[in-house]
PDB file of C-alpha atoms in Angstrom:
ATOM      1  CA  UNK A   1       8.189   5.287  -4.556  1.00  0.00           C
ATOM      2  CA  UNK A   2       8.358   6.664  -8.107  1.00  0.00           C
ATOM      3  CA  UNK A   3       4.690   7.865  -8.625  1.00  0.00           C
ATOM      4  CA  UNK A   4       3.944   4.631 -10.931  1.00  0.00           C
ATOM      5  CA  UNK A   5       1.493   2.429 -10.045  1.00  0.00           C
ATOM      6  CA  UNK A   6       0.684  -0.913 -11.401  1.00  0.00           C
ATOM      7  CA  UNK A   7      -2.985  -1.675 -12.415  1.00  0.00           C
ATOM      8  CA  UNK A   8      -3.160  -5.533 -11.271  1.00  0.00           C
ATOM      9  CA  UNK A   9      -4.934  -4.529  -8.159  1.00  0.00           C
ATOM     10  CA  UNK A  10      -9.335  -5.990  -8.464  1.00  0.00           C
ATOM     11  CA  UNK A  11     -12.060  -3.981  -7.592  1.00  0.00           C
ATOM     12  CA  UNK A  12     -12.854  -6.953  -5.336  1.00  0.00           C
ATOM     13  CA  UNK A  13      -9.871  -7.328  -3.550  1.00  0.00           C
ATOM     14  CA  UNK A  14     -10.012  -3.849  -2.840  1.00  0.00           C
ATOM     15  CA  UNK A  15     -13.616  -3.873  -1.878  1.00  0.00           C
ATOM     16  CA  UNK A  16     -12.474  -6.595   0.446  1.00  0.00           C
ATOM     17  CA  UNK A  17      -9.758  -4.477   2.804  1.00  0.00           C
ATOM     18  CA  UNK A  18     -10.476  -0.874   2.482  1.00  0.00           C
ATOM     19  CA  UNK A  19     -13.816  -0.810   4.067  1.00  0.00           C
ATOM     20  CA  UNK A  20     -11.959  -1.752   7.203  1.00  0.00           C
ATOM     21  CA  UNK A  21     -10.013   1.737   7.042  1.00  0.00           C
ATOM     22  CA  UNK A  22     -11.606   4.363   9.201  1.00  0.00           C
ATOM     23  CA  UNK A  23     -10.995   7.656  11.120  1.00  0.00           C
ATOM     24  CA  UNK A  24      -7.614   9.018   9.771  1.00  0.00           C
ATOM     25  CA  UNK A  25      -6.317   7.514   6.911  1.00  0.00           C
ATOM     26  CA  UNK A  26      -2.582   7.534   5.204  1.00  0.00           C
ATOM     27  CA  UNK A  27      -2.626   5.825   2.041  1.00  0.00           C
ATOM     28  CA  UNK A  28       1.429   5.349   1.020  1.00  0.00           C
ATOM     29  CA  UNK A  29       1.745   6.027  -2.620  1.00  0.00           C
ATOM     30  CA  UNK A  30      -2.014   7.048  -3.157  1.00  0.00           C
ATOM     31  CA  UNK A  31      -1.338   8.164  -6.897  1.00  0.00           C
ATOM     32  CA  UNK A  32      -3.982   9.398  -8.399  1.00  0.00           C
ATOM     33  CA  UNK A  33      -6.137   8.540  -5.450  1.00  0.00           C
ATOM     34  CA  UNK A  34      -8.386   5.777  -7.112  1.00  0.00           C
ATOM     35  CA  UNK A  35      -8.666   3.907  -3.933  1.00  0.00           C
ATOM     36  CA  UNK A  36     -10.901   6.648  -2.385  1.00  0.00           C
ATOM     37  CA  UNK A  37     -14.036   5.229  -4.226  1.00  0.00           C
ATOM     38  CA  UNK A  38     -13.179   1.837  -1.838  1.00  0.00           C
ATOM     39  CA  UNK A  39     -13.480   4.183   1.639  1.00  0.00           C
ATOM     40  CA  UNK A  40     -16.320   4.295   3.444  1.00  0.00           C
ATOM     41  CA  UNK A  41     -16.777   8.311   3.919  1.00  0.00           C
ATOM     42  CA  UNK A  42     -19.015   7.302   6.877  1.00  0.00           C
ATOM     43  CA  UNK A  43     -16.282   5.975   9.002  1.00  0.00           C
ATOM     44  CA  UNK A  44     -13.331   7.799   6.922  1.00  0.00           C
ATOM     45  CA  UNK A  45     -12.959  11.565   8.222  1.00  0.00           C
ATOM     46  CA  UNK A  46      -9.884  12.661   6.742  1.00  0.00           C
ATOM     47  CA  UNK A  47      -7.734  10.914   4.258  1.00  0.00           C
ATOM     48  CA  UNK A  48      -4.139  12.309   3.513  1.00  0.00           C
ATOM     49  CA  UNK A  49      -2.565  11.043   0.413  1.00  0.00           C
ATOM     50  CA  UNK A  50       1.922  10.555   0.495  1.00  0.00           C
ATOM     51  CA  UNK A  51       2.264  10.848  -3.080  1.00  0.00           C
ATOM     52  CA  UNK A  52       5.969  11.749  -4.102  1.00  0.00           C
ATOM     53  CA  UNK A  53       4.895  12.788  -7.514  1.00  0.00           C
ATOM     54  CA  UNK A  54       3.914  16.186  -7.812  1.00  0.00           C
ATOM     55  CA  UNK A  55       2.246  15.398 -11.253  1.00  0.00           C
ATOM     56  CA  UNK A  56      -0.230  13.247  -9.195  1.00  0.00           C
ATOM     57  CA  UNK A  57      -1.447  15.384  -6.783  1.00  0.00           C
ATOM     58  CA  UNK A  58      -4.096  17.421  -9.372  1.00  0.00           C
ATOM     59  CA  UNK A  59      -5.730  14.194  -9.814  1.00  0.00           C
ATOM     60  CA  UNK A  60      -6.129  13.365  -6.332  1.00  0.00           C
ATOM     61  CA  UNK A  61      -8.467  15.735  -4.984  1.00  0.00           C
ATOM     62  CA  UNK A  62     -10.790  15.266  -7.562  1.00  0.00           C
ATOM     63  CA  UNK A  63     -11.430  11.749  -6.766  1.00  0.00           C
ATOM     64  CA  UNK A  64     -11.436  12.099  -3.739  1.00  0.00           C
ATOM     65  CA  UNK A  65     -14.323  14.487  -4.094  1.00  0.00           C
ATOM     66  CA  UNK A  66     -15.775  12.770  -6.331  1.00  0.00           C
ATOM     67  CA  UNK A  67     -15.553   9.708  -3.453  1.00  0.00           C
ATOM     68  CA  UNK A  68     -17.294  11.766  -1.568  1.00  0.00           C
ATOM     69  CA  UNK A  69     -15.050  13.728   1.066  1.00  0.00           C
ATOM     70  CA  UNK A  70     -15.217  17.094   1.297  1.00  0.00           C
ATOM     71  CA  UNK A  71     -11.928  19.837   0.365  1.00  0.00           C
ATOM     72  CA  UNK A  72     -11.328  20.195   3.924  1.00  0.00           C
ATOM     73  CA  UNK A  73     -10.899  16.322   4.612  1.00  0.00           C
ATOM     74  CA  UNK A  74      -8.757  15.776   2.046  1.00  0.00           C
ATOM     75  CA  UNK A  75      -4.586  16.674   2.510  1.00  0.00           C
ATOM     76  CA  UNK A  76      -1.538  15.533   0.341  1.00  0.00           C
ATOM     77  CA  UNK A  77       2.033  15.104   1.119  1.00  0.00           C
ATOM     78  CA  UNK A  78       4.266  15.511  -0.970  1.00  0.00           C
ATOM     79  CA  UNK A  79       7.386  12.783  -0.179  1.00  0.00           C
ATOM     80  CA  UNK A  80       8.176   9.511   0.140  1.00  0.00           C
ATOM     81  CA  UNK A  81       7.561   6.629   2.750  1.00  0.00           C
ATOM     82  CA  UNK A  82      11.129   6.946   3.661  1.00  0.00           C
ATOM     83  CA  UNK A  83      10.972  10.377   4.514  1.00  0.00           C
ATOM     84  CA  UNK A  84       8.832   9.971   7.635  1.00  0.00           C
ATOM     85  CA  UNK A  85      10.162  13.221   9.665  1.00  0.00           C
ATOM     86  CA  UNK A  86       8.810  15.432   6.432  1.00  0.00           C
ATOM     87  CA  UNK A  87       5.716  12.689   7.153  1.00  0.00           C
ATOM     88  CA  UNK A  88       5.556  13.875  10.697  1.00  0.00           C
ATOM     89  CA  UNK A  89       6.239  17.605   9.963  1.00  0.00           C
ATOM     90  CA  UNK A  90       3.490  17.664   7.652  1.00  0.00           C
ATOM     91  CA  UNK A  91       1.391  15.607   9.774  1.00  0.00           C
ATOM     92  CA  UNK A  92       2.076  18.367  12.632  1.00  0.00           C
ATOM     93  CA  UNK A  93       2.623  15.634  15.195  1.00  0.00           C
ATOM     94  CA  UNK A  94      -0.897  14.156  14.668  1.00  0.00           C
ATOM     95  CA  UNK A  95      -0.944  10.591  14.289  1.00  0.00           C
ATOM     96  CA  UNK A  96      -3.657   8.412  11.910  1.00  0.00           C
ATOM     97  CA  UNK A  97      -5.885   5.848  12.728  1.00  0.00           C
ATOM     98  CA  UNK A  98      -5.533   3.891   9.807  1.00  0.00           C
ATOM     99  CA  UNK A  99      -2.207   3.624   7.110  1.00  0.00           C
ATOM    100  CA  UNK A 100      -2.977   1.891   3.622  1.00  0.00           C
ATOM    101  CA  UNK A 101      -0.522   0.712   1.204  1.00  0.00           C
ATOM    102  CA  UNK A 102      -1.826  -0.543  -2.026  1.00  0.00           C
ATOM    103  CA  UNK A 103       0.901  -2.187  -4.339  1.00  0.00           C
ATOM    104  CA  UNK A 104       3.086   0.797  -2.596  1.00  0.00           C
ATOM    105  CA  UNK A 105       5.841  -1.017  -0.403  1.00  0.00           C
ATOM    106  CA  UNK A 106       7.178  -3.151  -3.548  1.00  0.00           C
ATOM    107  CA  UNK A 107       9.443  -0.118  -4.514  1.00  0.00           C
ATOM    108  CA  UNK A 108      10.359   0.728  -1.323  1.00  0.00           C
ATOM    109  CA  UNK A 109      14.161  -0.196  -0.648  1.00  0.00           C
ATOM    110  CA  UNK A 110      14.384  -0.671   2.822  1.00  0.00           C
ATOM    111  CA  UNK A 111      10.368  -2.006   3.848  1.00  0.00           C
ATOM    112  CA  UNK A 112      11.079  -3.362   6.947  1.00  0.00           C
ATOM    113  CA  UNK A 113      12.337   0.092   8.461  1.00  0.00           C
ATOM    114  CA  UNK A 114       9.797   2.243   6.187  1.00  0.00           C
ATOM    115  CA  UNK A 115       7.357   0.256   7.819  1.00  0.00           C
ATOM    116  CA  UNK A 116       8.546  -0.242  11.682  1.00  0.00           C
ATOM    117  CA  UNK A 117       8.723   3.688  11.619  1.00  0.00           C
ATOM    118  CA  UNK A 118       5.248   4.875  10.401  1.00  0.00           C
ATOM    119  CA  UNK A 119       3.890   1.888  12.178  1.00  0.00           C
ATOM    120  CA  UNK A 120       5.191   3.196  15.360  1.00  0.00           C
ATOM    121  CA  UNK A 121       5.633   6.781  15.143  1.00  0.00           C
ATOM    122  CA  UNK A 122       2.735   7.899  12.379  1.00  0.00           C
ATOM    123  CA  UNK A 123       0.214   5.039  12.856  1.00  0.00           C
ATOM    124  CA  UNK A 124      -1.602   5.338  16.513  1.00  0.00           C
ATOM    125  CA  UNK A 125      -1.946   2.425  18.928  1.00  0.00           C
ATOM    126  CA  UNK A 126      -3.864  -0.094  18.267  1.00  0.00           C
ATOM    127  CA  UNK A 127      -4.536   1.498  14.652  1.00  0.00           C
ATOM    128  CA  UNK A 128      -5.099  -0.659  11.464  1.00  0.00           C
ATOM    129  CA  UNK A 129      -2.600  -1.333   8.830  1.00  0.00           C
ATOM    130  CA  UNK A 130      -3.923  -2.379   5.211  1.00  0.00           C
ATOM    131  CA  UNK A 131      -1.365  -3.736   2.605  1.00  0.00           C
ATOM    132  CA  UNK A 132      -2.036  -5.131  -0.597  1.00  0.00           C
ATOM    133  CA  UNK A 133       1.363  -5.788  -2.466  1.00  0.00           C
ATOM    134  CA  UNK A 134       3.485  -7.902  -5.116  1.00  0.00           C
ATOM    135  CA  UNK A 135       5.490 -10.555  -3.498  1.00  0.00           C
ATOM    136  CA  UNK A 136       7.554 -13.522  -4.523  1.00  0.00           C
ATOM    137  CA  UNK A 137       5.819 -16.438  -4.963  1.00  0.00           C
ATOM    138  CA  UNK A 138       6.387 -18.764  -2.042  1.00  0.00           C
ATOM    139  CA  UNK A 139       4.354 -21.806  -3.923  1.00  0.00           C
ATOM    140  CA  UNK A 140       6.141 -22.142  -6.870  1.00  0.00           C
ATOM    141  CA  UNK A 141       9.863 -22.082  -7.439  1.00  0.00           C
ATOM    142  CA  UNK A 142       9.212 -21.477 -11.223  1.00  0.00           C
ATOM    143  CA  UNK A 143       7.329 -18.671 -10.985  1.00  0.00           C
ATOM    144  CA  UNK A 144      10.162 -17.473  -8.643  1.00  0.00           C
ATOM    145  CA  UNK A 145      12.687 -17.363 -11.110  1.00  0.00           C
ATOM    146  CA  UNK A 146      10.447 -16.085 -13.831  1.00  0.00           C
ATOM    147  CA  UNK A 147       9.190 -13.048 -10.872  1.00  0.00           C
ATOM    148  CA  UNK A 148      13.229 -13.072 -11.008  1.00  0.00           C
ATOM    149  CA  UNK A 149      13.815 -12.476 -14.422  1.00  0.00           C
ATOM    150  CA  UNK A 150      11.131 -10.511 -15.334  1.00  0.00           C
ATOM    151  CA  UNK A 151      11.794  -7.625 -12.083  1.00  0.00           C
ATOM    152  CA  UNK A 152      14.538  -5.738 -14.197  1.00  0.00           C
ATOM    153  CA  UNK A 153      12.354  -5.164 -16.956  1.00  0.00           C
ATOM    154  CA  UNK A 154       9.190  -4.602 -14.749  1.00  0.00           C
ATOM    155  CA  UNK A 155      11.171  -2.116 -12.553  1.00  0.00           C
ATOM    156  CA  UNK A 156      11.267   0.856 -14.649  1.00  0.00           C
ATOM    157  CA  UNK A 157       8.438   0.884 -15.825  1.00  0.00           C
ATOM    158  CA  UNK A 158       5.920  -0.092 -13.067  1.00  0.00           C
ATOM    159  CA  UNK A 159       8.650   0.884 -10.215  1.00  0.00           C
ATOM    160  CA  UNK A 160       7.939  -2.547  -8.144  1.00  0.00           C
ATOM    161  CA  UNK A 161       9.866  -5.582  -7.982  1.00  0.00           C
ATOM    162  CA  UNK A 162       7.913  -8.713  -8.457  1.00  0.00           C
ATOM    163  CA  UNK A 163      10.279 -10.726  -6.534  1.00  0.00           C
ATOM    164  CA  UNK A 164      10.627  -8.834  -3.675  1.00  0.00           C
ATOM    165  CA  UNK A 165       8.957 -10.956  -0.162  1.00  0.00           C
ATOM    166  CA  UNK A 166       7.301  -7.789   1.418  1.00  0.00           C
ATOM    167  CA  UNK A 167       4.633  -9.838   3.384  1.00  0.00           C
ATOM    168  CA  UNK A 168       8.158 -11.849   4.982  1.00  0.00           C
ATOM    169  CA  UNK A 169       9.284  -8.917   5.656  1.00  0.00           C
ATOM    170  CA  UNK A 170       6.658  -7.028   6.710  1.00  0.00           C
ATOM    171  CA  UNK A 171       5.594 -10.162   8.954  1.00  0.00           C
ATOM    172  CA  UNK A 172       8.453 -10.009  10.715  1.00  0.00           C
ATOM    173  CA  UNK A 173       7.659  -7.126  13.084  1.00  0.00           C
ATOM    174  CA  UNK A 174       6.582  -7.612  15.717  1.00  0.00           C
ATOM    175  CA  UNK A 175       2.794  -5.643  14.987  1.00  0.00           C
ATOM    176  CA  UNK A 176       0.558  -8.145  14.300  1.00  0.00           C
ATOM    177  CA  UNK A 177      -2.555  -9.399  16.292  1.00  0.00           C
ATOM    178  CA  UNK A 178      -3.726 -11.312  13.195  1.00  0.00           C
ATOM    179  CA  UNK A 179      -0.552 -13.256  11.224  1.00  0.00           C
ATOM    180  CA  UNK A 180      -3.341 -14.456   8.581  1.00  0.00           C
ATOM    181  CA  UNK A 181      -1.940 -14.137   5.122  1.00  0.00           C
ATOM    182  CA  UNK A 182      -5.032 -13.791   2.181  1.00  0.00           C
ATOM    183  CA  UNK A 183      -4.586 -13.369  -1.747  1.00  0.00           C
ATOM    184  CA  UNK A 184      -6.327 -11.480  -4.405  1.00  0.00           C
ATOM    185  CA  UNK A 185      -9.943 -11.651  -4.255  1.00  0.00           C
ATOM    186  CA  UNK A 186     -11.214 -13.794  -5.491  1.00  0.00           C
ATOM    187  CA  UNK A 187      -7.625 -16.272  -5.007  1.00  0.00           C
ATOM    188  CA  UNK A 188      -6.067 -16.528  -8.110  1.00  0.00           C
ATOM    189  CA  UNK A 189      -3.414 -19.468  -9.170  1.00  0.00           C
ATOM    190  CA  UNK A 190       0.194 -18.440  -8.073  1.00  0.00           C
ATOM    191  CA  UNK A 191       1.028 -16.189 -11.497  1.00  0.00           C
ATOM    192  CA  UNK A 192       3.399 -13.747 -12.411  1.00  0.00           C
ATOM    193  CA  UNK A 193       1.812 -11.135 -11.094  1.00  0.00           C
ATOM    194  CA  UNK A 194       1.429 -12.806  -7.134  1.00  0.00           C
ATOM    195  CA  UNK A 195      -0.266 -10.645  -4.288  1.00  0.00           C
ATOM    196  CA  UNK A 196      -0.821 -11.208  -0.662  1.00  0.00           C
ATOM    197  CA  UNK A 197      -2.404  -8.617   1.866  1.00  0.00           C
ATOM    198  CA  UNK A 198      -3.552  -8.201   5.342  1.00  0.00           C
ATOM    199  CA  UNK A 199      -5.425  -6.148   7.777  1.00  0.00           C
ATOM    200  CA  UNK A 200      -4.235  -5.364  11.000  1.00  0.00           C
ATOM    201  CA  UNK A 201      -6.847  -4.576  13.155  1.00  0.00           C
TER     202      UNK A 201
END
């Protein structure tokens, strides 16, 4: 994570999957924190924000106040996904109830371990897992390549690859009670700009 975030994410596609968040909640790559307006503060009682970028984290608990959480339910780390024993330091062995990633995974280099390890180590049992990410377009070969060409440029500035298959990956541990798939909110035609999330509840 780079502390960029992309703004193709919809109101409705958030309003969609973050009500299901509750108790705890980890949001990976929380930014500036705009998702906190999407949390329902009567089923939300903390929400920690993993934000590498240090330059982020004045914004963050402003929002979330102005969400409505209180100071004292609101806590920021300040490292990567990667980094999940600083996660777990920080964390002071507690684990959350719920771990959010919105457009957060895409820059990730190695998802499927990121992932597997706060699943299983910072997420509790039976907890629920919200992702919202760009993925390469499984419907359209065209679009593929284009997602292809366009990732080098996008990279740098955005700090996601378009092209990368998170929800493959992602769907291939073995975490799941609920292996639907959904798309943006309201669906879109497969586009440059392709999403995919999922609840795990």
């Amino acid at each position: 994570l780079h502390g960029r975030r992309c703004g193709c994410c919809g109101a409705e596609t958030k309003h969609a999957l973050l009500p299901a968040a509750c108790g705890v909640v980890l949001e990976i790559g929380a930014g500036h924190g705009h998702s906190c307006k999407y949390l329902d503060t009567t089923r939300v009682t903390r929400y920690i924000a993993l934000e590498p970028s240090i330059e982020m984290h004045k914004h963050i608990p402003a929002n979330a106040v102005k969400a409505g959480f209180e100071p004292a339910q609101i806590q920021m780390i300040s490292c990567s996904a990667e980094e999940t024993e600083k996660i777990l330091e920080a964390l002071g062995g507690e684990q959350v109830d719920t771990l959010v990633s919105i457009l957060g995974l895409c820059g990730i280099p190695d998802v499927k371990k990121s992932v597997a390890v706060l699943t299983d180590k910072v997420l509790k049992l039976g907890g629920v897992f919200l992702f919202y990410e760009h993925v390469r377009c499984d419907s359209s070969p065209t679009l593929a390549w284009w997602q292809a060409v366009w990732t080098p440029i996008c990279e740098p500035i955005l700090g996601c690859r378009l092209d990368k298959p998170t929800h493959h990956i992602i769907d291939a541990l073995d975490i799941w009670e609920d292996r639907k798939l959904e798309g943006k909110v309201p669906e879109e035609p497969p586009n440059l700009f392709w999403h995919r999330y999922r609840k795990k509840l």
